[in-house]
Every structure is written in structure tokens, then in C-alpha cells.
Coordinates of N, CA and C in Angstrom, one line a residue:
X1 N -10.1 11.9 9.8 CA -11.1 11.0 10.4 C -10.5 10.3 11.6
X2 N -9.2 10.2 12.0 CA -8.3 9.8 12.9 C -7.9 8.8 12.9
X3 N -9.2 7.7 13.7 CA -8.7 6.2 14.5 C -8.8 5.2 13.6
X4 N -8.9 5.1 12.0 CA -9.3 3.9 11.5 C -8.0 3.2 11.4
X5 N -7.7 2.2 11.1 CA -6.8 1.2 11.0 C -6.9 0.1 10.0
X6 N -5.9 -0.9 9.8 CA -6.3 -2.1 9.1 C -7.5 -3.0 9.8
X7 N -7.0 -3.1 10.9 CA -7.8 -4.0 11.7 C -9.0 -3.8 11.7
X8 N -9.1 -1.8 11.9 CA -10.7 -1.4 12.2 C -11.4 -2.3 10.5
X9 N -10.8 -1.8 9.6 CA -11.4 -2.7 8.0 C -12.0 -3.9 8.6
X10 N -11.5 -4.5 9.0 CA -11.3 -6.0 9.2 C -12.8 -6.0 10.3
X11 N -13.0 -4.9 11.3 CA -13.9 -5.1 12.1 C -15.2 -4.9 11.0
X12 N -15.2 -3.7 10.0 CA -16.1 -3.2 9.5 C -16.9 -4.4 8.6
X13 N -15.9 -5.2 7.8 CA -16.5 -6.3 7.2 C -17.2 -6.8 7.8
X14 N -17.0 -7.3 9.1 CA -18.1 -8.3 10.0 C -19.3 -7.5 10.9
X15 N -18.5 -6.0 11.5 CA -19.8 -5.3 11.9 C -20.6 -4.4 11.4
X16 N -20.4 -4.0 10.2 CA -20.7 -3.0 9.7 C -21.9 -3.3 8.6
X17 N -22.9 -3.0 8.0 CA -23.4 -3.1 6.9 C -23.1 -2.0 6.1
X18 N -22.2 -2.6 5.0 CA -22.0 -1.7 3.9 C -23.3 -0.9 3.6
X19 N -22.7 0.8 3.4 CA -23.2 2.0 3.4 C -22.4 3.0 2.1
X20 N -23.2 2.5 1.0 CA -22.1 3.2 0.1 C -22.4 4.4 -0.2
X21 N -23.2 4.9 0.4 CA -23.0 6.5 0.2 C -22.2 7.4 0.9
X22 N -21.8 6.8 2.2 CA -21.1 7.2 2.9 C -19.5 6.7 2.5
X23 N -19.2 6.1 2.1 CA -18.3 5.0 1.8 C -17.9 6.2 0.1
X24 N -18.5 6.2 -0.5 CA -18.3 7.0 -2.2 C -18.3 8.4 -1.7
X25 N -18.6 8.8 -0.2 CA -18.4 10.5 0.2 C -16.7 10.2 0.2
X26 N -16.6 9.7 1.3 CA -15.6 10.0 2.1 C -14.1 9.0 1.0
X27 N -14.6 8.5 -0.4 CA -12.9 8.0 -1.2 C -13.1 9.7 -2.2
X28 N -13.9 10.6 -2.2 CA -13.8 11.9 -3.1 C -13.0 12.9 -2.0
X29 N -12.3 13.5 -2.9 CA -11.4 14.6 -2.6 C -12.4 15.6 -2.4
X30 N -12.1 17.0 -1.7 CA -12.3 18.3 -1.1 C -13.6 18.7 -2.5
X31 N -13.0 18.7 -3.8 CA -14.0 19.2 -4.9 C -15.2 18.2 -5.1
X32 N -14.5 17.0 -4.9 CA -15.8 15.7 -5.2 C -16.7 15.8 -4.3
X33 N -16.5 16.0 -3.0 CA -17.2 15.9 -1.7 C -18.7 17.2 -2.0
X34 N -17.8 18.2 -2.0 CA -19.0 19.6 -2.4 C -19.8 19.6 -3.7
X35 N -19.2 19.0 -4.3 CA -20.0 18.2 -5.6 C -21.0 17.0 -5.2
X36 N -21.1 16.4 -4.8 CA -21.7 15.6 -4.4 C -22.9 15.9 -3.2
X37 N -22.5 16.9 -2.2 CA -23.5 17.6 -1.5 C -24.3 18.4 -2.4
X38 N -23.7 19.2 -3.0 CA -24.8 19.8 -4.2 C -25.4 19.3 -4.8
X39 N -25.4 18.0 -5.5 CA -26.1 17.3 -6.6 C -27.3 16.5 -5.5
X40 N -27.0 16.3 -4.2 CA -27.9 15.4 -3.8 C -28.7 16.2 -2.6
X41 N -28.7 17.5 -2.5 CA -28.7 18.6 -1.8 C -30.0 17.9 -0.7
X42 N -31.1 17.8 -1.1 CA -32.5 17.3 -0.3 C -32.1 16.2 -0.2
X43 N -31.4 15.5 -0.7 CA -31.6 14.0 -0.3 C -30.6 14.0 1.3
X44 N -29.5 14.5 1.3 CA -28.7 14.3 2.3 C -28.9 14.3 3.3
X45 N -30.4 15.0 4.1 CA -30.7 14.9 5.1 C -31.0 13.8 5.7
X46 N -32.0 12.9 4.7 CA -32.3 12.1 4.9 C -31.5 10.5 5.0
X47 N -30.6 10.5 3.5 CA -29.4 9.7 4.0 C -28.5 9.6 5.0
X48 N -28.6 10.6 5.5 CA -27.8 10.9 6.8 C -28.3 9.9 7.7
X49 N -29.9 10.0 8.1 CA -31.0 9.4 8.9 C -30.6 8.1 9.0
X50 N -30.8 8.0 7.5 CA -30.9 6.5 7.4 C -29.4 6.0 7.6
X51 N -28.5 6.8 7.6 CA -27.0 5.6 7.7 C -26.8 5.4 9.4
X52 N -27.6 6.5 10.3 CA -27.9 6.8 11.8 C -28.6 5.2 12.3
X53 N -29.7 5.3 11.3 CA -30.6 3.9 11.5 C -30.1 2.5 11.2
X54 N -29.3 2.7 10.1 CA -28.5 1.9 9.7 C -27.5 0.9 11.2
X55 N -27.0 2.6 11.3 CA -25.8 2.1 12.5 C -26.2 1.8 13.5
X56 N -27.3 2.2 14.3 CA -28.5 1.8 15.0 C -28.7 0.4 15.0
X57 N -29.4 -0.2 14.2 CA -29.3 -1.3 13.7 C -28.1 -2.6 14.2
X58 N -27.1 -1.7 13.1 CA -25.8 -2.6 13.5 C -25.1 -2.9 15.2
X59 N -25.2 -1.8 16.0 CA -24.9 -1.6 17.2 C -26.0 -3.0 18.3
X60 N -27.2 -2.7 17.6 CA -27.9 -4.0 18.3 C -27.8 -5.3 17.8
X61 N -27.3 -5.2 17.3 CA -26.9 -6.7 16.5 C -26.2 -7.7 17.0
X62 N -25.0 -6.4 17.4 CA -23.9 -6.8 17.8 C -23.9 -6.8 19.2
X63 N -24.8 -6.3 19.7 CA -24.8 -6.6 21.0 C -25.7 -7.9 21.8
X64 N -26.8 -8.6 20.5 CA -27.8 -9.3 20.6 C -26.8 -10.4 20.2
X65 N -25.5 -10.3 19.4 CA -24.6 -11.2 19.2 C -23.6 -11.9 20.3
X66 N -23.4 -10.7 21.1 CA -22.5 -10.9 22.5 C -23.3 -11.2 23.3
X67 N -24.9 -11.4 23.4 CA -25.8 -12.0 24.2 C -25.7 -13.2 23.8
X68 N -25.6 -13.5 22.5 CA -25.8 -15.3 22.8 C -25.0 -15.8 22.8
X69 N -23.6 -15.4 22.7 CA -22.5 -16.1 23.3 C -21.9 -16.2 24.3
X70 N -23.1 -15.5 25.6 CA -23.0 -15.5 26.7 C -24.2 -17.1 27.4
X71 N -24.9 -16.7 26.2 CA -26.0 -18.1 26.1 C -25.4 -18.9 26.2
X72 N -24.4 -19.0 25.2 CA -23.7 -20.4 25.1 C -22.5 -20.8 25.6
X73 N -22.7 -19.7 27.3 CA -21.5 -19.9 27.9 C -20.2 -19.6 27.4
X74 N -20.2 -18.3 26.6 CA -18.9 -18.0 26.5 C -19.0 -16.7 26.9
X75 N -17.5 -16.0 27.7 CA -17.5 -15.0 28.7 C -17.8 -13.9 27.8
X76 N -17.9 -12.9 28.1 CA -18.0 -12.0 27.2 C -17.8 -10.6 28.1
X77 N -16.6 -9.7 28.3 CA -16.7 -9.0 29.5 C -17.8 -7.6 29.4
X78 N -18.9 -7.7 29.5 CA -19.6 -6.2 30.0 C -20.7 -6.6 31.0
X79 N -21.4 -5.3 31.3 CA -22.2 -5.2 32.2 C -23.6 -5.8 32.1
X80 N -23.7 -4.8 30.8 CA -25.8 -4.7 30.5 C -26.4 -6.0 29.4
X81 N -24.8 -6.4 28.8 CA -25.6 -7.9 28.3 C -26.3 -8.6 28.4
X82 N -26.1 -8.9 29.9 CA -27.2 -9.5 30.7 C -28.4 -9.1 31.7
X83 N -28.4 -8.1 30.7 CA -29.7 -7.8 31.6 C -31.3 -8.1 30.9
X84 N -32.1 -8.3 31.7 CA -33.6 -8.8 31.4 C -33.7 -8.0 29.7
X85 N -34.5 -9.0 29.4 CA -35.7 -8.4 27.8 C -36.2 -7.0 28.4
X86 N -37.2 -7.0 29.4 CA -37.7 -5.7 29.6 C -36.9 -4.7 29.9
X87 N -35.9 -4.8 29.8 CA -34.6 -3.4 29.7 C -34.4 -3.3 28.5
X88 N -34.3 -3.9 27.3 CA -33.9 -3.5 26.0 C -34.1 -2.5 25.3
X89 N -35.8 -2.5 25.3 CA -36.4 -1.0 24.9 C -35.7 0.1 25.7
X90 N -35.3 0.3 26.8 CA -34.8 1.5 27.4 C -33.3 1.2 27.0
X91 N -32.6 0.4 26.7 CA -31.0 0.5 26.1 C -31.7 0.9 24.5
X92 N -32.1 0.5 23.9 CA -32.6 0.9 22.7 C -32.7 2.9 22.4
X93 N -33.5 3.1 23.2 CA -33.8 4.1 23.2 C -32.6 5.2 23.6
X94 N -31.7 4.8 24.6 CA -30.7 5.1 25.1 C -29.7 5.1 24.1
X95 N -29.5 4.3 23.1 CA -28.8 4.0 22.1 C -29.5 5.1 21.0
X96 N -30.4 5.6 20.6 CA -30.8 6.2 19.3 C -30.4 7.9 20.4
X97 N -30.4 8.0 21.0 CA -30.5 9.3 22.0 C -28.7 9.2 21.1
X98 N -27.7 8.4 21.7 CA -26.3 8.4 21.8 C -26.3 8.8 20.6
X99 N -26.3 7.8 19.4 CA -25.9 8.4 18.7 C -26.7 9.4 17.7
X100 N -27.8 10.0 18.2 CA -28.4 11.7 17.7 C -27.1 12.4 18.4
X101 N -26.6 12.4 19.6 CA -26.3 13.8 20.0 C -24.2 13.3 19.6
X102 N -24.1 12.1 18.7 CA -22.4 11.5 17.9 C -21.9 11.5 19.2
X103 N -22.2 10.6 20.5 CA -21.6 10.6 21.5 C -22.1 8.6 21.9
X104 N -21.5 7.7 21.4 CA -21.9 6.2 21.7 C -21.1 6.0 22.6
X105 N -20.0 6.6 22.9 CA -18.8 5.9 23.6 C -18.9 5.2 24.6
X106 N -19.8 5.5 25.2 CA -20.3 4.8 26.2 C -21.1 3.8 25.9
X107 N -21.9 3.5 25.4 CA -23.1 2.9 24.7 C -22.5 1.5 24.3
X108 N -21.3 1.6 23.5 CA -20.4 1.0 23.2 C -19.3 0.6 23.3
X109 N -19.1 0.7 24.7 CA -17.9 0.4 25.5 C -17.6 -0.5 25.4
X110 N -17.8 -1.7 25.7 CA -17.7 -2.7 26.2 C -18.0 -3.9 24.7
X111 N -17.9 -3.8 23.8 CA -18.2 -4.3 22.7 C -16.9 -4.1 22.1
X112 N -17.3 -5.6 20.9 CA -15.7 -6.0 20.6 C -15.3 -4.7 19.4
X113 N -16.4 -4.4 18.6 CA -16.8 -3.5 17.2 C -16.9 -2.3 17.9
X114 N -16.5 -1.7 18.9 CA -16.6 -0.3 19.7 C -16.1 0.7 18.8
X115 N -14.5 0.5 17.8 CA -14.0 1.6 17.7 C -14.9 1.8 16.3
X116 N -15.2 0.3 15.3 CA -15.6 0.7 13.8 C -17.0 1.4 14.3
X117 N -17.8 1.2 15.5 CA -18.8 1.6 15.7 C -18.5 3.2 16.0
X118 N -17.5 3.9 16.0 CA -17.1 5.1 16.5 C -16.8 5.6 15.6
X119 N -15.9 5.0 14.8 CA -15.5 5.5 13.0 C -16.7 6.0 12.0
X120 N -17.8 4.9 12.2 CA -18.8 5.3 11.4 C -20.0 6.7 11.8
X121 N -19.5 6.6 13.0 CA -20.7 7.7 13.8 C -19.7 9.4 13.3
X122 N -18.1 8.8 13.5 CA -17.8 9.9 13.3 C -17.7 10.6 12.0
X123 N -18.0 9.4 10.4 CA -18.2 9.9 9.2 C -19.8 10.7 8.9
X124 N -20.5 9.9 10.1 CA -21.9 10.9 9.8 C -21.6 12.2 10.2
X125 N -21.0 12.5 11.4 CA -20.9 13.2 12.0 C -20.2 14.4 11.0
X126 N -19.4 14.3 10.5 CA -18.6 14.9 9.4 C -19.0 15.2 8.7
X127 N -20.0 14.3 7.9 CA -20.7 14.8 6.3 C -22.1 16.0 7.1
X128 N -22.6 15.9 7.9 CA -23.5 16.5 8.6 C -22.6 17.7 8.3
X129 N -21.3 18.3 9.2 CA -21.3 19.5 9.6 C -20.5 19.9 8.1
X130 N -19.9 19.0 7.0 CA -19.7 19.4 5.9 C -21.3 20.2 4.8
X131 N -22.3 19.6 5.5 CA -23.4 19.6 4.6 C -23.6 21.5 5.0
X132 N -23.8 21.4 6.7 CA -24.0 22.7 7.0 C -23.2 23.3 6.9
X133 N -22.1 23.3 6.3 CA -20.7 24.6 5.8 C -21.2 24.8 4.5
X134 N -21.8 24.0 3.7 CA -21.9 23.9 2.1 C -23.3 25.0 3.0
X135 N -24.2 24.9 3.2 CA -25.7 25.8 3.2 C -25.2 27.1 3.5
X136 N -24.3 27.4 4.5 CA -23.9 28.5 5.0 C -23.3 29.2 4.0
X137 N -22.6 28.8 2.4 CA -22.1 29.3 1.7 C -23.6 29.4 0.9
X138 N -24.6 28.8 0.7 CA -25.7 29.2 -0.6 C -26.1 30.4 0.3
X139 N -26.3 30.7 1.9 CA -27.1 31.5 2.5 C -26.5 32.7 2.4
X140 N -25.5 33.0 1.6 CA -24.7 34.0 1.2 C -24.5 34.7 -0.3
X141 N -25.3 33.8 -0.3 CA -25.7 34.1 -2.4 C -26.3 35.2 -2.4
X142 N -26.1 36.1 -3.5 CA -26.8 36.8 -3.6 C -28.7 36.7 -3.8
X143 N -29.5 36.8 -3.3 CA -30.7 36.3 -3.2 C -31.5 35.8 -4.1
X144 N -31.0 36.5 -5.5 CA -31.9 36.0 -6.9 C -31.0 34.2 -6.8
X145 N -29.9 34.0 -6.7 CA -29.4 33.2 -6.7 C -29.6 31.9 -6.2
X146 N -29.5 32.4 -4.6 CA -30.0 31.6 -3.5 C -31.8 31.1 -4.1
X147 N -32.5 31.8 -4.1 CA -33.7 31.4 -4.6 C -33.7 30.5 -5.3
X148 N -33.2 30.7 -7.0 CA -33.2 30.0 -7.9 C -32.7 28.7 -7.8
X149 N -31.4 28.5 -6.9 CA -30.8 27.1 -6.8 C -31.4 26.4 -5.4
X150 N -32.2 27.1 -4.8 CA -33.4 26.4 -4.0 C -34.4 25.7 -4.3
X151 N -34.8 26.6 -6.0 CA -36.0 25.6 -6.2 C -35.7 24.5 -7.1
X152 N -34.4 24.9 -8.3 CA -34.1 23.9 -8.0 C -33.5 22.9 -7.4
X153 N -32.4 22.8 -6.3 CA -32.9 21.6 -5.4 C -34.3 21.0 -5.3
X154 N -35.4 22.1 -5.2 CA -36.4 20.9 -4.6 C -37.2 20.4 -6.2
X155 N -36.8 20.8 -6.8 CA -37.3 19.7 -8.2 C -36.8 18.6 -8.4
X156 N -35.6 18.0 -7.3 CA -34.9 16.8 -7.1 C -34.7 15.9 -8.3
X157 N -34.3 16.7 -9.7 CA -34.1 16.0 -10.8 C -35.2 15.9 -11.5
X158 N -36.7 16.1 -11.3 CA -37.7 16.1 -12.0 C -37.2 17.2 -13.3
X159 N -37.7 16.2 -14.6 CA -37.6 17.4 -15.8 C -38.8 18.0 -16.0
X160 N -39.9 17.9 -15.5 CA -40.7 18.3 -16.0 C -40.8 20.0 -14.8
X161 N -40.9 19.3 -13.2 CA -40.5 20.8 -12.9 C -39.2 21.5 -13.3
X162 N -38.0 21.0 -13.5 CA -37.4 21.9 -14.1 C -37.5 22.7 -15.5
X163 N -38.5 22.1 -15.6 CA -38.9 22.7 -17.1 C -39.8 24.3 -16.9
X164 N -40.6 23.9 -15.8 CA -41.4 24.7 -15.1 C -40.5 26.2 -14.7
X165 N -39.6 25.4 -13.9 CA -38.8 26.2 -13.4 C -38.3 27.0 -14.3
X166 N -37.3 26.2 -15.4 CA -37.1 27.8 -16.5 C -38.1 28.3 -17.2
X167 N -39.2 28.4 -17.5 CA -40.2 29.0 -17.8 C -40.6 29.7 -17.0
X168 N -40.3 30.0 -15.5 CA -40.9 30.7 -14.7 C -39.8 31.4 -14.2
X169 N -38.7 31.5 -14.8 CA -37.4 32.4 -15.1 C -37.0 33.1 -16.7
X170 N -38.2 32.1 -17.3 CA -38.0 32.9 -18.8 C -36.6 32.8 -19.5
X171 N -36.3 31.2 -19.0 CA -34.7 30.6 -19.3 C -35.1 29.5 -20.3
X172 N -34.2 29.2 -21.3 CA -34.3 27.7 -22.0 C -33.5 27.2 -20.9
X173 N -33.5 25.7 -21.1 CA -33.2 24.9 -20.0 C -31.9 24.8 -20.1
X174 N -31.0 24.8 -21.3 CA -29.8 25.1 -21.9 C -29.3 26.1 -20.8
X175 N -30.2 27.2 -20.7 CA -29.6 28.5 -20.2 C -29.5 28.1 -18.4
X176 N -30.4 27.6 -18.0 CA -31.1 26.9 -17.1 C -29.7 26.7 -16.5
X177 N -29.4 25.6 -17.2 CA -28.4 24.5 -16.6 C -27.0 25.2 -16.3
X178 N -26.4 26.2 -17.3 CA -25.6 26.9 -17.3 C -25.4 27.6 -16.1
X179 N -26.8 28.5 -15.6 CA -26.8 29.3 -14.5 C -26.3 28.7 -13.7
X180 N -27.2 27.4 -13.4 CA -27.5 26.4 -12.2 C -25.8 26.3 -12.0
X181 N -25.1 25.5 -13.0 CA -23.9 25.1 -13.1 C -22.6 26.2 -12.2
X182 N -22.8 27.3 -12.6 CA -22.2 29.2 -12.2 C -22.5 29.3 -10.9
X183 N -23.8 28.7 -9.9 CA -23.5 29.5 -8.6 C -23.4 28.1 -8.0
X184 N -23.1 27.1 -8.3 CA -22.9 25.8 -8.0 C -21.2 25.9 -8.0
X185 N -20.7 26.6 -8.7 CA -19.2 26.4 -9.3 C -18.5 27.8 -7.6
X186 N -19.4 28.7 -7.6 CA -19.3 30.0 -7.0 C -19.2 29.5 -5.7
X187 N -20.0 28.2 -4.9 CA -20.3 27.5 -4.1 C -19.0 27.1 -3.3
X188 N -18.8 26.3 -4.4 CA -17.4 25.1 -3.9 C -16.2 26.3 -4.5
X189 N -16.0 27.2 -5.1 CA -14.5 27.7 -4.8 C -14.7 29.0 -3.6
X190 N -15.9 28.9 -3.2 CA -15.8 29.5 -1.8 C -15.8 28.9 -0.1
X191 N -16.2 27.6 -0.3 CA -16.3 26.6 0.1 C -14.9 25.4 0.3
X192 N -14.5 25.3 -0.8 CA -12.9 24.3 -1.1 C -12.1 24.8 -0.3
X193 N -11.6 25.9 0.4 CA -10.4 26.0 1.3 C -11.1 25.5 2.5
X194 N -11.9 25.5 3.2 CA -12.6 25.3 4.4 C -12.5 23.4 4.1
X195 N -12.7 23.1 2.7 CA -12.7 21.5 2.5 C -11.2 21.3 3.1
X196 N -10.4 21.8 2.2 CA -8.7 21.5 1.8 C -8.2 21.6 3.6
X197 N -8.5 22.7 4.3 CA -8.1 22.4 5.8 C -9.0 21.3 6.0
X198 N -9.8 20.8 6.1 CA -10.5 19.3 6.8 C -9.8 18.6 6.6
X199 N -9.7 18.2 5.5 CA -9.3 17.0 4.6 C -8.2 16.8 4.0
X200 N -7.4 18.1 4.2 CA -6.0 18.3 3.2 C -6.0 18.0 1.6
X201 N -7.3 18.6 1.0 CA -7.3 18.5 -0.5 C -7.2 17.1 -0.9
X202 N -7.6 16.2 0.3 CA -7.2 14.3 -0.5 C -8.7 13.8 0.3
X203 N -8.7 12.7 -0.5 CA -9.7 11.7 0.3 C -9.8 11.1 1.9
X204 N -10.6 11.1 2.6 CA -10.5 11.1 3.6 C -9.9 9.5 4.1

């Protein structure tokens, strides 16, 4: 993950709004991590989004924070802090653009929280391209397989479609779970070396 530090900690408490899904990815080791993308397979997209909006969020905060302590006459060195209300929307928008394409560095140059704001773009950024290493291993399944652990993902823990689901495989759910369990297991020890070079087999 590179740049974090003590200090960056120290920035995160004050800029950051705790995100513990991201936070419970990244203290799991290489097996926990692939574990964890699997069990939450559909949702991940979406938490992704939201830790984006999250950080989003935070980035304006903190810059609506270095505005008023420019209010109150105290220096604050950047450029666009002081620029008019009717430019916000277009830094706003400029801001959600940055970090879609994991590139703020600019965006947040000039801000005291710049690097924890770079740390956290760069854990999305990570779990993102870990999610699509994990798909690239299901899209290799052999197809009865891939199927089956498609749908269930999208029964998202429901028991009643999963119940559906082994009945429409002609499985007790017992049997169900076992399978599920086998190309889940097939997943991450084809997947785990590709983790262990990222991460060195430890928590990030």
C-alpha cells in the first residue's frame, strides 16, 4: 500500500470517516481477503461506490474546512479555496471525475489531509483490481460451475432462493453448500499466489 505512516493515522482520525469495510479488507491476510470478496461477491461493487462517495465527501469537507479558516483570516497556502460559490459545483464535479479515474493528486494538492486522502483512494483502488482478479478466476470455471456460483451470488444470502436454487439443481442444501464451498475453495487456491505477490501473504 506504500505511503502510510504514523502520522498519516493521526491524519485519518481527523480526515477520514471511518470505513470499516475497507479497514476489516485490508487487516486480512491474502486467504481472508479472497474470502471475503467471495462471500460479499454483489455487494462489493457497490461498497466500493459508496467508500468513493464516502471519500468524496470527506475531500469536500476538508476543503470547506480550509475555507473558513481562511474566513477567519488564517493563511492557508492554495489556490481555488478562494474561489466564488458558483465554482464549487464545477470543483465538485472535477473532484468525483478524479477520483473515478484513482488520480486526486491534483485535486488535492494543496490540502493539509492530501496524502490520507491518497491512501484511501489507493485502498479502493486495490480492492477494485483485487475484486477483478478474483472474477477472472470464476470466468475460468468450468461452466456448470461458473453458473451455479453465479446464481448463487445473486441469491445474496436469501434462504429461501437458495432453497430454490438447490431444487433447481436437484441438491439438498447440505449438498448445496458443500459444492458452493469446493469451487469457492478452487477459486482462492488459484487465485492466493497472485494475492501472496501483492500483499506478501500478510495484511496489508
Amino acid at each position: 500500500m506504500g505511503f502510510k505512516s504514523e502520522s498519516d493515522d493521526t491524519c485519518a482520525s481527523l480526515a477520514l470517516t471511518e470505513n470499516r469495510f475497507l479497514d476489516e479488507y485490508f487487516r486480512k491476510d491474502s486467504r481472508g481477503k479472497i474470502t471475503m470478496l467471495l462471500s460479499e461477491f454483489y455487494a462489493i461493487p457497490e461498497k466500493l461506490q459508496g467508500s468513493r462517495d464516502i471519500l468524496r465527501m470527506d475531500v469536500i469537507c476538508e476543503r470547506d474546512y480550509q475555507r473558513s479558516r481562511m474566513d477567519d483570516g488564517v493563511r492557508v497556502q492554495t489556490s481555488y479555496l478562494s474561489d466564488t460559490t458558483g465554482n464549487e459545483a464545477i470543483h465538485n464535479v472535477m473532484l468525483e471525475e478524479a477520483i473515478l479515474s484513482s488520480d486526486i493528486g491534483k485535486a488535492v494538492s494543496n490540502m493539509e489531509s492530501r496524502k490520507i486522502f491518497q491512501y484511501r483512494l489507493s485502498q479502493i483502488e486495490s480492492m477494485k483490481n483485487d475484486f477483478a482478479f478474483v472474477q477472472g478466476f470464476i470466468r475460468m470455471l468450468p461452466t456448470r460451475d461458473r453458473l451455479l456460483l453465479e446464481e448463487y451470488h445473486r441469491c445474496c444470502g436469501d434462504r429461501h432462493q437458495i432453497e430454490e436454487l438447490a431444487d433447481s439443481y436437484e441438491l439438498q442444501m447440505h449438498s448445496l453448500y458443500v459444492r458452493i464451498g469446493r469451487i469457492r475453495m478452487k477459486i482462492t487456491d488459484m487465485a492466493l499466489p497472485g494475492f501472496d505477490r501483492r500483499y506478501g501473504g500478510n495484511a496489508a
